[in-house]
Amino acid sequence: MSGLPMPNFMNLRTSLQKELNESPEEEELLSITAKGHYGYQSLTDLEGLGQRIDTPELIIEEESDSNSVESTEDEKFERYWAVEDNQEKLITCQSLTRAWIARKKFNDLRAKYRSNSFISRLVNFQAYARGRMHCKTLELKRQIMEAQTKFVIRLQAACRAHLVLSRTKKTKNHYKSNVDKIIKAQRFVKNRLTDAAYQKLKLDQNPPLNVVKNFIHLLNDNDLDFDRELALENLRQRVVHSIKENNQLEAHIAMADIQIGLFIKNAITFEQVLKQTSAFKKRKERQRMINETIDKNHNNQHLDAFSLSTTDKESRERLERFEQLLYLLQTKPKYLSRLLTLVNRPDFCSYASLKLIESTALSLFAYATNTREEYLLINLCKLCIAEEIQDVKNTQEFMLGNYTFMKLIVQTNRGAKEREFFRPLLNPLISQVILREDMDLDSDPISIYQRIKNEEEYECGTPTNRKNMSSAKEALADRKVADIFSIHIKNLKEIVQQFISAIVSTVDDVPYGIRVIAKELRTVLEKSFPDEPRDRILRVIGHFIYYRYLNPAIVAPEQYDVISAVITPLERKNLAEVSKVLQKISSKTLFEEESGLTVLNNYIIEANEQFNKWFLALTNVEDPEKHFGVNELMDHISTRKPTVYLSPLELFHLHFVLEKNLDEFETEPSDALRTLVTELGPSSYHPELELSESALCLTLSNKADAIPEDNLQTRIQQMILDTKRLVVYVIKIQTGQDLREIFDARVTKRHESAWASFIPREFLEKDSAIAAKRRYIVLGHSKNIVDLERITFYQLKEIARRLVENLKRHHVIGEYQDIITMIARDITDKHFRRLQRNQELMRLTTTLGHLEEKHAYLLDQYNSYETYLNGCMTALAARRGHRKPKLLMPFTRQYFHKRRLQKRGIMPKFGSYNYTAKQLYDRNVLLEVDDVPKRSYDRISIVLSMNEVGIIMIEGNYADWPLSTVQMDMRYEDLLQTQYEGYQTMTVLDGLAKVNVNLLIYLINKK
């Protein structure tokens, strides 16, 4: 075999890998396995896993010499295999081949077992085997159970009974131990269900009938409602009476204060002071005498134009017309707004009292102490805004006016609500200012300079070298003044910022009346002046809210119960400085250069933005109708008619003013106001007439209620009310899915029995007025009165059905559900009214308490004034008692005048003095006499005399006058009032002579 060439196995490994598509790594693993199996090579000889094992060379061909002897193939074969190394190589090759064959078989078998078909057959076989085993087990159990069926049933029943009894017993024990919690839970669930149903009633456009029926009882007026209405009315009367009494007391205090000043200034006589101090008591005495006189002459009251008695026909008709007139003025604010606008006319006060008109308007609306009156007063103020803005050209001009609506709404918004608003807001801020005794916020450089100058002179005792300053710039040039001024400005800015921060955080606390008027004012201004920038509109809003409403409470906090301490002049000045800066900020008005306060201008601009945001937030408020929950039928729905309290003076004065200005209202001949004023007849009121000031309770009524209801719209409104009432009765007795189903359902004996039981509860009450209002209705053009107590339930349903059909015929409603919706709205409004009434009771009680406190304070102040005046009178009387009578020169004008009066027995009690016009002219008492030359003044005789306390008689005699003697009586308090109002001159003797007021008072006091 030596001659045969041996195959070269060096590339066998690579060839096999290519044929088998194997990777070198797999082959390495197989080789390792094979070697391990056949013991060809120890694993420790390998350098690592994955180490490449080179295929051993099986045959190494060697070149033989050319001269060697060739062996046979067999010899070569034997010789070759005899080499041990070659045998090991062969063994390695065989092991590789066997490993490849084994691996191939393993891979084929694994692929077979992992194939989907094999796995599916295996799973099916396993499932079949398990199913057969489970069925065999179930069959065995079934045979066992069938054999024990009766026992199992008894066992199950016993177990169930035991479990049920255990749970029941446990539940009962749990409920018994938690009864209180269960009741609370039930109440909570019921409340939630009730609230959900009420919200559905309130919010649904068409609430279901069963929901409406659940709350139908809320429409009933129980005894508590009636008692609370009476209490509310009584409180209103007391509040109005207290307000009027306090106003009168304040007027008398103001008059006493004026009289004290005039007493000091003019040294008025004992009798005049006596008259003024006892004016309040005499007024009450005069009132009592007037009332007694009226009572004594009640049989002749039909002849008295001012009688409002109900005992005779004419007076009763007059009273009813006045009640209708007041109702018209309340509910139709266009008339009263026009009248209040006319108040500012120059000639208006020549025949009427401006203050009396404003007081009457406030009394007419009961000072907004009731929801209805507050709502109507707001409507009046809204129309006044529209009326008064017609003559205004721009916002700047508007800010200069003193408008009626501002006075009305501000005065009515100073009751309990305002104290609840002012005190928490301003008390901490104002207390911070007044409790610091060393605080001085004076921002006037000239005033600071003058105070420094006075202090230096006081310390040195000699005049200072400082010169007088005439301007703030010159004063600030002084270093000391500048330092003090800087400290004052810094403190002032800090305090003002605290005020602003507190004020702008009270949007929801501001009373509704102020907010809604501010909203209306903004709307009207934006509509009237569309070209005006927003800043100017907000400037007007700020002028109204801050200057008219907040500013008085800051400057005079003790008058608004903000604080109870006495404010010193320095503290008052500090509050005035704070108020001045706040006013500048609210109106965005900068300081002038001359004031020296231009350093605050940048701060004013920045702070104004905060105020403007607050003003805008205040005007974002709901409408009065939604806020108060009222509508045009509120007086028709209410069981009690509205009442007002006016004195005869206010009532007849109002009639007098309306009659005088009737043409100014631009009314048609058939207008309601013109008709009522005409029916009342010409007014007999005269400004000098004294009438009773005791309050009259007037029950207002609508004139339209007394007119026969020929008007279709009026009949329809009444039909709506009657229909709703009858439908309520029907759904209380009979149930159904909707109103149509109830009308179509037949009436049973049970329904008739329920109606019969319902009648006594509804129509036989203690209050006959309420019972009559519920019991009788008027139907048809013939005004047939139907007594609901005497009809059956079937008849009631038929009447209700016909009324509903009538409303549909007139297109008042579209379907039956509309009536149910109307009733639902009445229920929700009734609940709101009850809540509102409780709030009004609390508010009026608080208001009355504050009014009583104020009355006590005013009475104490009045008593102190009276005590002071009594002391003055005592001293004056003592001084007069020691005065000797003046010596009268004989044969003088005064001598003969006095002798003539004594001879006739007409000597005035307090003296009489005769002068010529020339004498009075020389003393500058008399200024001129009309149409009489000065050279003739010595021919005019003027007599001044006084026979009654406070009544001065002036008599003039001149031959060339049409009446040679002219005489007039003048009240001394009128003369003092003229002086107080600042008039220097006045006319006397029917306008024939002009005198100097101050010198005339001096002459009278001297004599």
C-alpha angles and dihedrals in degrees: 000000000000089000092057117087113240118229117254108239095179092106096036092104094053093045093052092049091053093048093048096039090231129154123238091243093058091048090052091055092048091049090052090049093047094049090049090052099046097033093236094141134002119248089233089066090065115093092215149319111298092024110148113247110208116220108249117244108252098192130025111192116216127194112242125213116264091240098051120113116254116238126215120259093250093053093048090049094051093042091051096050091044088071108095093214091058091051091054090052091052091049090052091051091049092050091051091051094048090048091052091050092048093047092050091052091047093050092049091050093046092049089051094051092045096049119112094239094054092045091048092051090046093050092047091050092049092047091049091050093048092045092053091049093047092048090051090051093047092048089054092049091047092054090050094048093046088056091053101037098124093047092049092051092052091047093050092049092050092049093048092048091050092049093047093047091048093050092045093049092047091048092049092049091048092050092046092052093047103040093130092051091047091052090050091048092049090048090049092050092046091049091049091050091046092048091048091050092047091049088051089050090048101042105031115097090217109021115200120257095244091055091050091048092055090061100034090107089069089074092066120100107222129191091269091056091050093047092048091050089053091047091049092050091047091050091049091052092049093047093050091046091048092049092051092046091050091048091052091047091050090050091052091046090051090048091048090050090051091048091052090053092046091045091056092043100044103019093231119202128272094250093052093051089047090054094050096046093051095043093103093051093043090050091057091045091050089048090053092049091049091052092048091050091051092050092050093051100041091119090066097042093112086071092050114092090205097051117120097175121143094213097086132044100240095050092045092052090049090051092050092050091051090050090050090047092052091047090052092050090049099048098033103051094178091085098048093042090054091048093050090049089055089056091084093058113117094233096042098091092049089086105016142042115252094199091048091053092051091046090050091051091052092046090049088061094038090241088291092287092140131057093238094048093045090052092049092045090053089052089051092051091049091055091045088057090053091046098047097044093060093081095044118102101193143354093265091059090047091058091057094059129093100219127196097228090059092053093047099047095040093049093049091047095063099083133094094312091056093048088052088051101038100044100054090041104043105024096078092042097047092041088057089056100044099039093062102080094187095053116114119175097178106151098182109104092199091053091049091049093049092049091052089050092050092049092051092050090047093051096043098036090220133090112275124236092234113117124222115270121222101186139037091238092059091047093051089054086074109091095217092049091048092052093049091044091052092052091049092050092049092051091044093054092049093051094044090051090053089052092049094048091051095044098049091053093063103076097129094040097059110104114262095235092061093046097049093048089049088052092050091046091052092048094049093046093050090049095045096042107031092162094055114105119245093250092063092048090051089048089063091046089051091048089055099042101038107026097037099034114021102028098068091054090052097046095041105023095160091065091058097045090248090130133006098209126103111254118224122218091256092051090047089051091050091052089049090054091051091047091049093056093044090052091052090050094048092052096033091233115157126218118256122243092248093061094062090225098105088115087076096054095090090049090049091055092049095045092047089068090060091050092047092054089050092049091051091049091051092054091055096090136128123260120271093246091059095038096051096031094228134138140181092278097054093110092047093051096046117092092214125059119232118260134198133192117225132158120235087248092057093042099050092039089055090051090049093052094046091051092050093050100035093117091054091066092066092221129167119248089254094047115132095235094049090046094052095044090049092049090051089057129215114337116247092197119126125185092236093049116111115220134177115277096198111121120256120208107226118190104212122224135181114246088215089064091063094048117093107261099243090134112100095216092052091051091049092053091051090046090055091054093047093046094052091049094051093044089053090054091049097050091047089061104032130037134208145141093271141351095268091055090051092050091049095047118095122250116245133196089257090060092049090049091050090050091050090053092046096054098071092049094050106036107025102067131143093250103072093192094059092042092051091048090055098038105054131053131178118228134190134355090295090064093233110184114222119202106212091198091066101048130085125243090251090056090046091055092049093051091048091048092051092048091051091049089049091055091049090050090055090046092242090129131019100209142356092269090067091069090051089050091052090052090049091054090050090052094051091045091050092055090047090050091054092051090047092049091054090050090049091051091053092044095048092046090053091045092051091050091052091046091052090050090050091048091053090048093049092046091052090049091049091050091052090051091048091049090052093048091047089055090050091048092049091052092045092048091050091051092048092049090063095045115111120224113261118255110249116216111232123243094020128128091256091047094056092041093054092043091052093051093047091049091054092043094236100112108149115243095236099035142272128234129196121208137165119237088243091058092051090044091053090051089050090239091114114049102181145336118221117251093354120111117230093243088066095052091099089063093058115088118204121188124195115194140157125203098159128045109269096002114111118192116207116192125184128192125193127152096217095055117102086242108034091209123046119183134182139172118223127190113232092220088056089054091050091046089053089053091046092053090056101251112150098192139028138180124247137179093047092309096308096114135038120209138186107252098209095046092045090054089047091051092049093048091048093053 
